[in-house]
Amino acid sequence: MKIDFKTLRADFPLLKQTNRGKPLVYLDNSATNQKPRCVIDAISHYYTHDNANIHRGVYELSERATREYEKTRVTIKSFINAKHAHEIVFVRGATEGINLVAQSYGRTHFKVLDEIMISTMEHHSNIVPWQMLADQVGANLRIIPITDDGEIDMDAYQKLFTERTKMVAIAHASNALGTVNPIKEMIRIAHTHDVPVLVDGAQAFPHMPVDVQDLDCDFYVFSSHKAYGPTGIGVLYGKEKLLESMPPYQGGGDMIESVTFAKTTYNKVPFRFEAGTPDIAGVIGFGVALAYLKNIGMDNIAAHEQELLNYATQKLSAIPELKIIGVAKNKVGVISFVLKDVHPHDIGTVLDAHGIAIRAGHHCAMPVMERFQLPATVRASFGLYNNTADIDALVTGLQEVQRIFK
Ligand SMILES: Cc1ncc(COP(=O)(O)O)c(C=O)c1O
């Protein structure tokens, strides 16, 4: 089916507004993206008609809220082709998913001098939870280096495995460079060493089809708010066998089977990991966002964003004194760059005055900045509602930056 991406933009009410009096050009989709009307309406509908606590009430309202909430679990299972719906754990976002695995799986399975492998290009969310765990159990982090193009050094990766390697935790796509990592191959290699792999899918899931059985990953995490859904909701996918081997991450209501002061027994997977009242409206809204994406087709979204990436790469490369940071062969729609003699924050400020929202900074990936010996970069990142006119506006804005700072 041929999708007219131009008309889809009208589904996003926020995009109609101005920024500093200019039409808004939103190019910060890696940070979070805007929500289609159907998601906003679903949340409003939930609070207007269906609000009740889930899994507990015996009345119709609660049953309805529970049904809608659990429906999203099944939607996600199909969306990522998980084997079972109970392999889908609702969390607050990719960050909480990684913390959950580190604290539950890691603290149970890792011991002194064990090794956790991550890469130089990870977001802080896929660094700090492992550092915390390493401090707690006396384990060590091993860092997979990246090349000057911003790709994983696969030779170095293979050489980093030792008998002590207990986990590989790797981004599917980098938020700072846009690199899409060869995770299927990385998972295959890790499994030859009997090492499980956690994939941080925060920047990949909204931009391409993901099939967790085909990848054979052991854990996969992502956030709703980067995939056109509400904030405060995310998913941890885990293989049934691994989730079954893990103790609860937090204690509270809904995660127990029975409680006495002498002994508490825990609920089954996934409820064991979902203590307390969750963001019910958020989960339901996320289900609607996924239905919206499915209707467009993840293949179509990937193709559209690749066209934008190619167009933007060509246009930005033609700007004198602009350097793109991260030129991997396989990228999502993310372009990080620097302009000679102009600080990224100054670029961001000038672009903002022209209605253009981009990100300037270290993108929560300080080791990437260190690798390229930069304090910061400017990052433009694309979503399904962006078009070539947005990129043309960015180019005009950058020409204005150069004029001002000449
Ligand atoms: C690669 C990557 N991983 C993890 C995260 C954390 O996502 P969240 O803040 O939604 O938990 C981000 C957020 O930007 C990211 O880009």
CSV table of N, CA and C and ligand atoms in Angstrom, one decimal, residues 30 93-95 123 125 173 175 200 202-203 223 225-226, ligand 1:
chain,number,residue,atom,x,y,z
A,30,SER,N,14.2,12.0,18.3
A,30,SER,CA,14.9,11.0,19.1
A,30,SER,C,14.7,11.2,20.6
A,93,GLY,N,9.7,2.9,31.0
A,93,GLY,CA,10.4,3.2,29.8
A,93,GLY,C,11.6,2.3,29.6
A,94,ALA,N,12.3,2.6,28.5
A,94,ALA,CA,13.5,1.8,28.3
A,94,ALA,C,14.5,1.8,29.5
A,95,THR,N,14.6,3.0,30.1
A,95,THR,CA,15.5,3.1,31.3
A,95,THR,C,15.1,2.1,32.4
A,123,HIS,N,23.6,5.0,25.3
A,123,HIS,CA,23.0,6.0,26.0
A,123,HIS,C,23.3,5.8,27.5
A,125,SER,N,21.5,5.4,29.8
A,125,SER,CA,20.5,4.4,30.4
A,125,SER,C,21.0,3.0,30.3
A,173,ALA,N,20.0,0.9,17.9
A,173,ALA,CA,20.4,2.1,17.2
A,173,ALA,C,20.8,3.1,18.1
A,175,ASN,N,21.3,6.8,19.6
A,175,ASN,CA,20.6,8.1,19.6
A,175,ASN,C,21.5,9.2,19.2
A,200,ASP,N,18.9,-2.6,23.7
A,200,ASP,CA,18.2,-1.3,24.0
A,200,ASP,C,17.6,-0.8,22.6
A,202,ALA,N,15.3,1.5,22.2
A,202,ALA,CA,14.6,2.8,22.3
A,202,ALA,C,14.6,3.6,20.9
A,203,GLN,N,15.8,3.5,20.2
A,203,GLN,CA,15.9,4.3,19.0
A,203,GLN,C,15.6,3.5,17.7
A,223,SER,N,10.6,2.5,24.7
A,223,SER,CA,9.7,3.4,25.3
A,223,SER,C,8.6,3.8,24.4
A,225,HIS,N,6.9,6.7,24.5
A,225,HIS,CA,6.9,8.1,24.0
A,225,HIS,C,7.8,8.4,22.8
A,226,LYS,N,8.7,7.5,22.5
A,226,LYS,CA,9.5,7.7,21.3
A,226,LYS,C,8.8,7.0,20.1
B,1,LIG,C1,19.3,4.7,22.9
B,1,LIG,C2,18.5,5.1,24.1
B,1,LIG,N1,18.3,4.2,25.1
B,1,LIG,C3,17.6,4.5,26.2
B,1,LIG,C4,16.9,5.7,26.2
B,1,LIG,C5,16.1,6.1,27.5
B,1,LIG,O1,14.8,6.2,27.1
B,1,LIG,P1,13.7,6.7,28.2
B,1,LIG,O2,14.2,7.9,28.7
B,1,LIG,O3,12.4,6.8,27.5
B,1,LIG,O4,13.7,5.6,29.3
B,1,LIG,C6,17.1,6.7,25.2
B,1,LIG,C7,16.5,8.0,25.3
B,1,LIG,O5,16.8,8.9,24.6
B,1,LIG,C8,17.9,6.3,24.1
B,1,LIG,O6,18.0,7.2,23.1
